[in-house]
XYZ file of N, CA and C in Angstrom:
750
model
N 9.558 -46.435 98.127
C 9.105 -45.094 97.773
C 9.103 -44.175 98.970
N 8.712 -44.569 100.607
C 8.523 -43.744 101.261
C 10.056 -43.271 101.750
N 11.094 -43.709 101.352
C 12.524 -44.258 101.944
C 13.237 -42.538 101.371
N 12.005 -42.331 99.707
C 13.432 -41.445 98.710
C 12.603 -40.277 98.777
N 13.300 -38.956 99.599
C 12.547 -37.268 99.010
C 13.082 -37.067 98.043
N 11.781 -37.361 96.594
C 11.862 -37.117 95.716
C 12.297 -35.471 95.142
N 11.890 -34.523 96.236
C 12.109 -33.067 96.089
C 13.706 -32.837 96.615
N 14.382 -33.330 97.090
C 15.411 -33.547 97.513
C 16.299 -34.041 96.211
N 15.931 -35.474 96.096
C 16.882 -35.477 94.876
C 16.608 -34.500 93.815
N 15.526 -34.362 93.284
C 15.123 -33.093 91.945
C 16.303 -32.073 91.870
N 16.548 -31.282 93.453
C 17.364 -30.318 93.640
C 18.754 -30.562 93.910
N 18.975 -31.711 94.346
C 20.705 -31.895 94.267
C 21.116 -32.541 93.013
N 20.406 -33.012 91.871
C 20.451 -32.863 90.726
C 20.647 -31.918 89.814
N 19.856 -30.628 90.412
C 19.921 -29.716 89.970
C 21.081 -28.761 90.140
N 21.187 -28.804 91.352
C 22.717 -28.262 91.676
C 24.114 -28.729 91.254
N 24.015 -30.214 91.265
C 25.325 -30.728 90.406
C 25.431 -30.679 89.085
N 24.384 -30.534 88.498
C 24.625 -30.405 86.699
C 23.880 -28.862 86.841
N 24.575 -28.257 86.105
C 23.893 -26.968 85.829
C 23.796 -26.245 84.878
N 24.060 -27.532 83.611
C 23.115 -27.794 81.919
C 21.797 -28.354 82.294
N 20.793 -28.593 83.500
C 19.433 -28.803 83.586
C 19.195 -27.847 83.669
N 17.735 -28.002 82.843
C 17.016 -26.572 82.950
C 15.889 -27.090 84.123
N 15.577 -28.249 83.901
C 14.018 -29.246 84.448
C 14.213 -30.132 84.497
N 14.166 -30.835 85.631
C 13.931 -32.180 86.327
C 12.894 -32.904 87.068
N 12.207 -33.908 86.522
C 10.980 -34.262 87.421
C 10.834 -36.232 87.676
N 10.870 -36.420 88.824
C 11.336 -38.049 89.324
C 9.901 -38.168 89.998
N 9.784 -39.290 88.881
C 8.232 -39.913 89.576
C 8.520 -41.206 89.889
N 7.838 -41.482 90.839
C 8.243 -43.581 91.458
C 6.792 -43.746 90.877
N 6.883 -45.268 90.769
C 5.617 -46.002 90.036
C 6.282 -47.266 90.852
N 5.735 -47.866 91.932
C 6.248 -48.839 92.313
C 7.721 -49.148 92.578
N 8.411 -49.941 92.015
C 10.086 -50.250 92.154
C 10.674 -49.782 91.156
N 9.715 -48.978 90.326
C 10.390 -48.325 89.667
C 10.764 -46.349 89.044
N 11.540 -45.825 88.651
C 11.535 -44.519 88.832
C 11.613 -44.329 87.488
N 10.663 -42.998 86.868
C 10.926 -41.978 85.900
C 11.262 -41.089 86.123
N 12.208 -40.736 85.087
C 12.937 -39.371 85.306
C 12.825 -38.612 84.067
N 12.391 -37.381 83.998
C 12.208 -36.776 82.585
C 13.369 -35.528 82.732
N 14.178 -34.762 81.815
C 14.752 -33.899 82.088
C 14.700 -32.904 80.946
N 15.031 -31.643 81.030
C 15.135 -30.696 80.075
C 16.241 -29.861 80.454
N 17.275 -30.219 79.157
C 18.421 -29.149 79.408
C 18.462 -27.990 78.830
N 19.681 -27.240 79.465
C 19.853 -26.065 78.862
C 20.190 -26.492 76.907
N 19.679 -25.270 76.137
C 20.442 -25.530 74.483
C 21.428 -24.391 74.393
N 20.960 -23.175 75.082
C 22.100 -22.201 74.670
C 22.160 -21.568 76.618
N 23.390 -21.822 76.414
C 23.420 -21.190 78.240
C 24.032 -19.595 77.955
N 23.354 -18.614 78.273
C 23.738 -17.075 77.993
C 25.263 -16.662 79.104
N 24.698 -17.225 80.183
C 25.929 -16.535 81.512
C 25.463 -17.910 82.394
N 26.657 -17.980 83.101
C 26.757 -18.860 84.587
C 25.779 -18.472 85.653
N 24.902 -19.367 85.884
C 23.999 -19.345 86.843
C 24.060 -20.047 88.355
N 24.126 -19.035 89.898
C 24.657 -19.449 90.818
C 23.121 -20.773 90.898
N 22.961 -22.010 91.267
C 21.754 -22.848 91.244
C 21.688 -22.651 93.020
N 22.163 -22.611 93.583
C 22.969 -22.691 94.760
C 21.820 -21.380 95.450
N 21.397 -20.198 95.044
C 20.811 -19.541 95.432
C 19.636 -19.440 94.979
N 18.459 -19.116 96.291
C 17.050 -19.403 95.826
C 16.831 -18.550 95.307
N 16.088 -18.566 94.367
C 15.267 -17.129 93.896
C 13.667 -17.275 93.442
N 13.051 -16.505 93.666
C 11.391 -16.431 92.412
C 11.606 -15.964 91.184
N 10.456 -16.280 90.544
C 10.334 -15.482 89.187
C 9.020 -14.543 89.049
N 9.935 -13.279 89.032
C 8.886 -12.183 89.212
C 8.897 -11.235 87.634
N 7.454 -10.597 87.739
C 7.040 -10.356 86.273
C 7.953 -9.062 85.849
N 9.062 -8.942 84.697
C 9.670 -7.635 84.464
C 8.753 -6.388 84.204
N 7.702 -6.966 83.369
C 6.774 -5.638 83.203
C 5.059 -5.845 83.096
N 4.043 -5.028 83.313
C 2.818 -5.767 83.223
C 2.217 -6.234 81.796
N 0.933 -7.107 82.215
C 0.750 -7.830 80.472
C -0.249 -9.292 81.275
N -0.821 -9.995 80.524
C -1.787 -10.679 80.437
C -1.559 -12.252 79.978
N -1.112 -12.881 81.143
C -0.060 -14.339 80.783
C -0.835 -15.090 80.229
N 0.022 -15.793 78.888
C -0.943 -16.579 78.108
C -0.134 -18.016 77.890
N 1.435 -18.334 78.875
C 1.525 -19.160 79.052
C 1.975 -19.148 80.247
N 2.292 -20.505 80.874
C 3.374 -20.590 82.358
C 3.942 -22.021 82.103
N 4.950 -21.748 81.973
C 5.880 -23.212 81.675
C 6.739 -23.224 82.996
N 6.655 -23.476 84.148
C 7.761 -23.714 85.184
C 8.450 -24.814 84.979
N 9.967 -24.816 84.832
C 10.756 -25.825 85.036
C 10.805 -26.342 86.759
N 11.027 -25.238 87.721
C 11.375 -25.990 88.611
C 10.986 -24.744 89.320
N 10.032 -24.964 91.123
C 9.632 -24.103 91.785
C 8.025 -24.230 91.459
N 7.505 -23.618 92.455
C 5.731 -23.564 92.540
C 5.110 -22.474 91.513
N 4.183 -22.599 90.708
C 3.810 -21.857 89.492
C 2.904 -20.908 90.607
N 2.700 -19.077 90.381
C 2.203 -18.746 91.106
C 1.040 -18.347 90.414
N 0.778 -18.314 89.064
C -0.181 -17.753 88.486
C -0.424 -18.819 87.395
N -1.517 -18.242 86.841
C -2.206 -19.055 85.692
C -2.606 -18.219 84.543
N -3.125 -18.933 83.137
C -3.034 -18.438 81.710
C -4.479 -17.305 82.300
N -4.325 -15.994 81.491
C -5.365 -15.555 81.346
C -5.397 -14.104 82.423
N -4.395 -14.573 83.455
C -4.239 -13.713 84.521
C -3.243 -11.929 84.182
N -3.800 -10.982 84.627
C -3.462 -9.725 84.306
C -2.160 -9.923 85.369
N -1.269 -9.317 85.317
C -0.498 -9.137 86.569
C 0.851 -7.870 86.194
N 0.778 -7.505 87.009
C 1.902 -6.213 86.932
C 3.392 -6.567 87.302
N 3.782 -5.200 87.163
C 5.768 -5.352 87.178
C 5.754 -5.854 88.329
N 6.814 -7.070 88.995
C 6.969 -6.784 89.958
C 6.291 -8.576 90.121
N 5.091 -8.730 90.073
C 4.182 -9.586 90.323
C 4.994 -10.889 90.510
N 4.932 -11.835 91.401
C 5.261 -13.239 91.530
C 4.905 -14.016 90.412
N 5.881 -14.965 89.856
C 5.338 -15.630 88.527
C 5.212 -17.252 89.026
N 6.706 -17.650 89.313
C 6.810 -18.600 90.326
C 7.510 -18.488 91.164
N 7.120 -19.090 92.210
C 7.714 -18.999 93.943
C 8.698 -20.105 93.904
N 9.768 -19.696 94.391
C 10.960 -20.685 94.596
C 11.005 -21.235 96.284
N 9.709 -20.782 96.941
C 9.836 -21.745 98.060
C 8.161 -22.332 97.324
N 8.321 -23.431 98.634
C 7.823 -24.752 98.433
C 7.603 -25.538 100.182
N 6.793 -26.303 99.752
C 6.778 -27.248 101.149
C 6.929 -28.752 100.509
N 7.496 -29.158 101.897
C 7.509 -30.794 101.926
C 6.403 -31.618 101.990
N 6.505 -32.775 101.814
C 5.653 -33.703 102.325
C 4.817 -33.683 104.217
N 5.933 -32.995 104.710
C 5.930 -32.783 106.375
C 5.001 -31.733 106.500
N 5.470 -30.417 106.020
C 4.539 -29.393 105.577
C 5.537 -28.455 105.993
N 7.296 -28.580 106.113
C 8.394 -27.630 106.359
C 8.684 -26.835 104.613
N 9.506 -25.601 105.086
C 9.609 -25.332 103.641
C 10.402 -25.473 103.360
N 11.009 -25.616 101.964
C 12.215 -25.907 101.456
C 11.908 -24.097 100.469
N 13.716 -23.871 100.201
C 13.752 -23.080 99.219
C 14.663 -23.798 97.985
N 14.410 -23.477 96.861
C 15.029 -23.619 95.730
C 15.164 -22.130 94.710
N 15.798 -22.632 93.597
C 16.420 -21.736 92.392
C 14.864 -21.529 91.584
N 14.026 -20.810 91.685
C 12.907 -21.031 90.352
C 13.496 -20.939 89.429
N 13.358 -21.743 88.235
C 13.130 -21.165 86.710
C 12.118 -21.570 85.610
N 11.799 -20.985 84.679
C 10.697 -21.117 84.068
C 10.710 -20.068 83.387
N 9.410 -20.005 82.211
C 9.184 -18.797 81.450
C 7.833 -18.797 81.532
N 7.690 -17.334 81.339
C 5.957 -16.949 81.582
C 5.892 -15.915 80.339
N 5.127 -16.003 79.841
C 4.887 -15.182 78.829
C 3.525 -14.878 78.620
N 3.213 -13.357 78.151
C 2.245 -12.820 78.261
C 2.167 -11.486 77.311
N 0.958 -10.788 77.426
C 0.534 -10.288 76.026
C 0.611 -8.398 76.614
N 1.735 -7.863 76.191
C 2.426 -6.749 76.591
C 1.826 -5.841 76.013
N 1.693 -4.342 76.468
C 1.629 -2.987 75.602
C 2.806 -2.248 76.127
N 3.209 -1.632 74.902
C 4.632 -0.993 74.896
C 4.858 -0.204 74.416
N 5.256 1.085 74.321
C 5.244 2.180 73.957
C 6.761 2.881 73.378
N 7.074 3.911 72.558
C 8.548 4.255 72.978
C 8.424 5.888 71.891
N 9.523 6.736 72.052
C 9.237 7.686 71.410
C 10.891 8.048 70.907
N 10.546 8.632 69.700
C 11.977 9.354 69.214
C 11.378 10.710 68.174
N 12.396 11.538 68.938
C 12.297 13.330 68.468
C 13.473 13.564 67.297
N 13.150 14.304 66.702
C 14.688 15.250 65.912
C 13.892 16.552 65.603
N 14.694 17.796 65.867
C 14.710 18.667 65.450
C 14.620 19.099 64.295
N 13.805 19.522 63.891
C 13.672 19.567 62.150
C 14.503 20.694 61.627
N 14.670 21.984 62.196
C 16.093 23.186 61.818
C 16.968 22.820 62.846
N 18.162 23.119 62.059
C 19.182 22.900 62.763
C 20.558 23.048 61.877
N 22.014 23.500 62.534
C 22.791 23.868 61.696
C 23.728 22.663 61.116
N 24.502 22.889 60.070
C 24.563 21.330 59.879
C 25.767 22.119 58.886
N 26.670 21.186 58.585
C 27.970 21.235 57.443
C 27.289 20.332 55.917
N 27.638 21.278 55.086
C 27.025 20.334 53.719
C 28.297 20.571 52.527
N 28.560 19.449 51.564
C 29.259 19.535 50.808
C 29.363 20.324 49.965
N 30.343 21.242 49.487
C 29.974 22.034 47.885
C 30.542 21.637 46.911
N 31.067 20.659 46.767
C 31.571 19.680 45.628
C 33.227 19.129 46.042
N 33.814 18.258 45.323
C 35.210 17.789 45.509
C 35.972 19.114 44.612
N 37.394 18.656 44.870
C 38.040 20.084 44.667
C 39.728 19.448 45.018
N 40.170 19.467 43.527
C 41.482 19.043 43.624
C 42.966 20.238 43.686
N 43.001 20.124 44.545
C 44.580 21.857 44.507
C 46.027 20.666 44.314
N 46.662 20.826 43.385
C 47.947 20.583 43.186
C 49.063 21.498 43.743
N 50.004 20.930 43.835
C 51.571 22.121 44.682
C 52.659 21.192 44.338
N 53.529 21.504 44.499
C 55.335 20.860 44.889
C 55.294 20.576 46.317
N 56.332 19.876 46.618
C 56.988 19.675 48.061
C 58.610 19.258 47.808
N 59.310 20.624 48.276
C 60.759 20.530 48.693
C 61.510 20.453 49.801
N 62.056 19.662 50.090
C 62.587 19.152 51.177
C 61.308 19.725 52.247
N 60.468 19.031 52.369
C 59.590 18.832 52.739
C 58.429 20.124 53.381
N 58.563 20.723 52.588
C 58.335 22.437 52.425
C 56.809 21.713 51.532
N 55.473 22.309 51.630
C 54.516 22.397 50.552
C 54.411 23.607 50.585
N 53.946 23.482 49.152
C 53.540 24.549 48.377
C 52.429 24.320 47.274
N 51.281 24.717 47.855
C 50.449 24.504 47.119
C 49.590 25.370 46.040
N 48.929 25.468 44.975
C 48.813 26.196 43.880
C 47.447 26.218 44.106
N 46.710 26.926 45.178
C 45.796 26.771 45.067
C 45.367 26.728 46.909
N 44.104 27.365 47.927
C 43.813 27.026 48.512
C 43.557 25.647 49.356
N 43.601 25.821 50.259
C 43.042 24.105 50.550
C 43.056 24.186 52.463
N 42.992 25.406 52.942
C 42.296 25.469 54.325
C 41.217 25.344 54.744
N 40.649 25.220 55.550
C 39.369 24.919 56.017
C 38.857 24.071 54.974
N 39.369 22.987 54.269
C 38.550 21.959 53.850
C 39.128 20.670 54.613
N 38.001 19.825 54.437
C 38.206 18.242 54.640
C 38.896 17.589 53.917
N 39.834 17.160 53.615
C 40.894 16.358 52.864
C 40.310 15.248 52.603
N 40.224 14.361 51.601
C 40.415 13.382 50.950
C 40.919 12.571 51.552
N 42.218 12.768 50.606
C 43.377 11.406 49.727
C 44.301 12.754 49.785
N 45.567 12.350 49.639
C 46.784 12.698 49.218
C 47.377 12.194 48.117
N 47.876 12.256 46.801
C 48.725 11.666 45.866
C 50.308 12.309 45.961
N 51.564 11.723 45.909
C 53.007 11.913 45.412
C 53.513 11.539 44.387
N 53.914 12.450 43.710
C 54.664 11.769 42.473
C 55.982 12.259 42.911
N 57.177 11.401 43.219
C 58.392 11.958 43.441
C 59.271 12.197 42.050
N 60.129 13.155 42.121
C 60.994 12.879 40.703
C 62.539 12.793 40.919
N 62.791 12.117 39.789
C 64.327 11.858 40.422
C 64.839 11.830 38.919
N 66.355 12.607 39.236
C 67.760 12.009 38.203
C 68.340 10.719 37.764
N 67.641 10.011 36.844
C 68.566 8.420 36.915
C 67.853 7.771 37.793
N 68.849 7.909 38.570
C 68.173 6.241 39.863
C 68.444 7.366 40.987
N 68.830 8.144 41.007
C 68.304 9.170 42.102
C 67.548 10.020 42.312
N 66.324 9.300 43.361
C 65.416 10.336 43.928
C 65.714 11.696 43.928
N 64.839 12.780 43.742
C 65.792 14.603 43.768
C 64.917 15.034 45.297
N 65.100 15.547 46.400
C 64.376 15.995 47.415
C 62.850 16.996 46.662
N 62.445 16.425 45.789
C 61.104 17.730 44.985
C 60.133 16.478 44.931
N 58.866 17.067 45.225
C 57.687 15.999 44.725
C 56.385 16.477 44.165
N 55.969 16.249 43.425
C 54.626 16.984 42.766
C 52.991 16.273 43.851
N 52.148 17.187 44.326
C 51.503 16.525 44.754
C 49.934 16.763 44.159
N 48.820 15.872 44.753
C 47.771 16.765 44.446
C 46.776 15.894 45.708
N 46.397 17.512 46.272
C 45.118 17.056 47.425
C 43.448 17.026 46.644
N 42.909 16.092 46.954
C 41.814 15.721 46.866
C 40.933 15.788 48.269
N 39.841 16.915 47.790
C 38.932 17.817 49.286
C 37.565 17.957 48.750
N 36.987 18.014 49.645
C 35.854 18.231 49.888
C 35.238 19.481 50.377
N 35.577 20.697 50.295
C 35.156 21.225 50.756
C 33.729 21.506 51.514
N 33.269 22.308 53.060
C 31.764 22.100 53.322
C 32.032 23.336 53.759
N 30.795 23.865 54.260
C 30.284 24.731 54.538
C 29.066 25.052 55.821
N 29.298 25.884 56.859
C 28.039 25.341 58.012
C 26.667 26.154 56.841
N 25.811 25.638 57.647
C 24.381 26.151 56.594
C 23.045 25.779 58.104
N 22.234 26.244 57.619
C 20.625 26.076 58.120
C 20.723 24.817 57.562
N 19.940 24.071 57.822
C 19.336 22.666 57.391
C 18.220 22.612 58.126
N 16.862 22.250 57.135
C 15.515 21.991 57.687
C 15.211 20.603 56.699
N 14.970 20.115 57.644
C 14.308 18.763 57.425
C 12.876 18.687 56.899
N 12.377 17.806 55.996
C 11.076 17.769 55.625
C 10.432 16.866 56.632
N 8.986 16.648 56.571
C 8.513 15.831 57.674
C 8.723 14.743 57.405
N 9.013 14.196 56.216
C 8.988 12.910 55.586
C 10.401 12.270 56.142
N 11.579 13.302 55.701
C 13.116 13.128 56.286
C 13.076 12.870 57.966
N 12.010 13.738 58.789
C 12.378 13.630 59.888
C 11.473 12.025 60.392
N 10.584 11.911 59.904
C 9.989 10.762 59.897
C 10.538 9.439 59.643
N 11.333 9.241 58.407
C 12.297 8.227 58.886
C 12.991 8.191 59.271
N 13.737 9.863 59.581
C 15.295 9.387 60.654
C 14.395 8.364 61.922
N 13.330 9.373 62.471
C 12.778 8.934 63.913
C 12.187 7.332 63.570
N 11.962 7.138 62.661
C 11.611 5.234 62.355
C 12.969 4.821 62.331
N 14.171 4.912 61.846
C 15.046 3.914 61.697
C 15.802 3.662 62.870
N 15.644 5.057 64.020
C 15.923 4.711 65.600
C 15.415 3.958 66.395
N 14.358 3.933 66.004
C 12.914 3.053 66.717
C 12.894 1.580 66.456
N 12.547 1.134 65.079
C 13.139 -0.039 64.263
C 14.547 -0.689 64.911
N 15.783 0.495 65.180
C 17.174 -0.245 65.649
C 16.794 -1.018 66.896
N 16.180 0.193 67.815
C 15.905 -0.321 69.355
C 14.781 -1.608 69.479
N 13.381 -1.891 68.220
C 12.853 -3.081 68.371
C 13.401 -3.881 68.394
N 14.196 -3.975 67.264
C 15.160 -5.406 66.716
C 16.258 -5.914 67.906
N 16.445 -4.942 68.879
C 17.730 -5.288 70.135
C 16.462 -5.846 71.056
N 15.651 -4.955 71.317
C 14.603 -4.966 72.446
C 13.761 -6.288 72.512
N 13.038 -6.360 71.327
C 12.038 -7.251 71.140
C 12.403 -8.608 69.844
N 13.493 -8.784 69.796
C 14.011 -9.736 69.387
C 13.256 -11.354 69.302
N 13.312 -11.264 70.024
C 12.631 -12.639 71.092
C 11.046 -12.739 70.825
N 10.558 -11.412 70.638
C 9.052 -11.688 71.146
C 8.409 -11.404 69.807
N 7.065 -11.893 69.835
C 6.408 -12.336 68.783
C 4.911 -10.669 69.048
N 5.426 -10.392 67.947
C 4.684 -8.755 68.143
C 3.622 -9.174 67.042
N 2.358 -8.856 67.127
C 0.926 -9.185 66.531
C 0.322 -7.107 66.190
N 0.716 -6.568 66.671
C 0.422 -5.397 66.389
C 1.484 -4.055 66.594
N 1.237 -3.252 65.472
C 2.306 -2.165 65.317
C 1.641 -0.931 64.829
N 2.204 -0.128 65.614
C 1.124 1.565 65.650
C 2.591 2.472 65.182
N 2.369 3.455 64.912
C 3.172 4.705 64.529
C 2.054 5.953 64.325
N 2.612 6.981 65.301
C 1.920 8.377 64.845
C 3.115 9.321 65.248
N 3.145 10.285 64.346
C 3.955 11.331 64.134
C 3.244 12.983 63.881
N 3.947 13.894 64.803
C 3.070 14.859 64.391
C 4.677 16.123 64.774
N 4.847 17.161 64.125
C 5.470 18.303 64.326
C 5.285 19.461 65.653
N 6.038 19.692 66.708
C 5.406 20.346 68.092
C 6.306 21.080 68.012
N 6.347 22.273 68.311
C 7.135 23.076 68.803
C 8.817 23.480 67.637
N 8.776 22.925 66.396
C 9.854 22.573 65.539
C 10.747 21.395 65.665
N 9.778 20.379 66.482
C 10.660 19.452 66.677
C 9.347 18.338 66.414
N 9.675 17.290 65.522
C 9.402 16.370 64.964
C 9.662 15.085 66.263
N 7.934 14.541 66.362
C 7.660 13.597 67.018
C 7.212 12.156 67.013
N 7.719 10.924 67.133
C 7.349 9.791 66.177
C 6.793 9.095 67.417
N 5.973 8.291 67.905
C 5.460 7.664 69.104
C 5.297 5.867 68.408
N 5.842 5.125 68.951
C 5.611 3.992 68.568
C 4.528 3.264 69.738
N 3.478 2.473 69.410
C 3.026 1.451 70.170
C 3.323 -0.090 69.474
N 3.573 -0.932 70.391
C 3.910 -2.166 70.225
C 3.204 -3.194 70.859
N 2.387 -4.106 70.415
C 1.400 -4.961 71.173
C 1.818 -6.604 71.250
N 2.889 -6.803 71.990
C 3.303 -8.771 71.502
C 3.136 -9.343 72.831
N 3.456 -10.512 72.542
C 3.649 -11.561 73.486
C 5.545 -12.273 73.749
N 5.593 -11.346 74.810
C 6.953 -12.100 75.386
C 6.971 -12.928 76.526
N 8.403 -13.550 76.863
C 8.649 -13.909 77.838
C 8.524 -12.485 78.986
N 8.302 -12.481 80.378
C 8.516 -11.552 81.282
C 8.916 -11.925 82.843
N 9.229 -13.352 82.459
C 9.950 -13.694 83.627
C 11.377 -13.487 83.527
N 11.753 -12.914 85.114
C 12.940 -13.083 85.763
C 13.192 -12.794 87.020
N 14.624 -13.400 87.043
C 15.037 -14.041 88.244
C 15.034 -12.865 89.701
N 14.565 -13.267 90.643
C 15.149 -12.265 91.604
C 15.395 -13.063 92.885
N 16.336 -12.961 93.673
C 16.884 -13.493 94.652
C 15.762 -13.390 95.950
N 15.688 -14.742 96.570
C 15.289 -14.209 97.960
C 15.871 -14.686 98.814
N 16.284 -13.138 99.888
C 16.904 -13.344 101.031
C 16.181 -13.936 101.983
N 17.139 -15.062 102.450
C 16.878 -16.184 103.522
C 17.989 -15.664 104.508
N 17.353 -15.881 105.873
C 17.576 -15.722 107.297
C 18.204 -16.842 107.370
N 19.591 -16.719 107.965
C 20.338 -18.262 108.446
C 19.985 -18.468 110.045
């Protein structure tokens, strides 16, 4: 036992496979346990090779600390801000020299989160005034149409070509299918502007907070200035560890 640095192997283990997430080698006499935890879904290539800590992305109130590998710097219960050390990727030996390693681990903790989305409630806007079919000819590739059809939005196009026998004639009957619009005022009700500003908010949780397990949900909305205001608060528990490099002096 006194022969093997157990912290030594942990980390050149770690460096040669880099599907471990966690490695931990205990001696019990002549004999060794080894427990491991791999990666299940690897997102991107991770350099293992460079030390880093795990520092807190945003503040919140840790209610777990799972370190795979590196010194845990905090404990359950603890407030800690952006920025904050989660776990330290240096370490000491048995000697009392330091070693650096890769931290990783997850820390998770109990977040407040905020976010806001506006729309203008007047504003000018194009609106439909119904579909609107204009028929014409086309000769040798000349139209001629029976009927307006500028400044609208087009459809569809239909051709009916006609022909002598088995010969096509250069004439074709057509008919455009439009939409015509129109610019206009458009005012929004509070109700309209209220869910546009929820279904922006809603898009950005579902990307944002995916992951995290949200226990409370606020919404207030109020009209300022002609512009419609939706304020979300969000109260969960995420992960808020990540990685940040530390520069070592050669």
């Amino acid at each position: 036992k006194s022969k093997i640095d157990i912290l030594k192997v942990q980390e050149e283990m770690m460096y040669k496979h880099s599907d471990l997430l966690w490695i931990s080698v205990n001696i019990f006499g002549s004999k060794a346990q080894v427990e491991i935890t791999t990666v299940t879904h690897k997102k991107e290539s991770t350099d293992m090779k460079t030390p880093t800590n795990i520092v807190a992305k945003k503040d919140g109130v840790v209610t777990l600390v799972k370190g795979y590998y590196g010194v845990n710097a905090v404990k359950e219960g603890v407030n800690v801000a952006e920025g904050t050390l989660l776990i330290s990727g240096v370490g000491k030996n048995a000697d009392g020299s330091e070693y650096f390693t890769h931290a990783k681990g997850e820390v998770y903790a109990k977040t407040e989160n905020e976010a806001t989305q506006a729309v203008n409630r007047n504003f000018k806007g194009f609106i439909s005034t119904g579909n609107k079919s204009v028929y014409g000819v086309e000769v040798f590739s000349l139209k001629i149409p029976f009927g307006r059809i500028n400044d609208e939005t087009v459809n569809s196009e239909a051709y009916t070509h006609l022909k002598s026998k088995s010969t096509y004639l250069p004439l074709a009957i057509f008919r455009v299918d439009s939409y015509p619009v129109k610019e206009t005022e458009v005012t929004l009700t509070e109700n309209q502007s209220m869910l546009y500003c929820l279904s922006q908010l809603v898009e950005m949780k579902r990307g944002e907070y995916k992951d995290a397990e949200i226990y409370e949900e606020l919404y207030f909305g109020e009209t300022v200035n002609g512009k419609y205001i939706l304020n979300q608060a969000l109260n969960c528990v995420e992960n808020i560890a990540v990685e940040q490099p530390i520069m070592v002096e050669n």
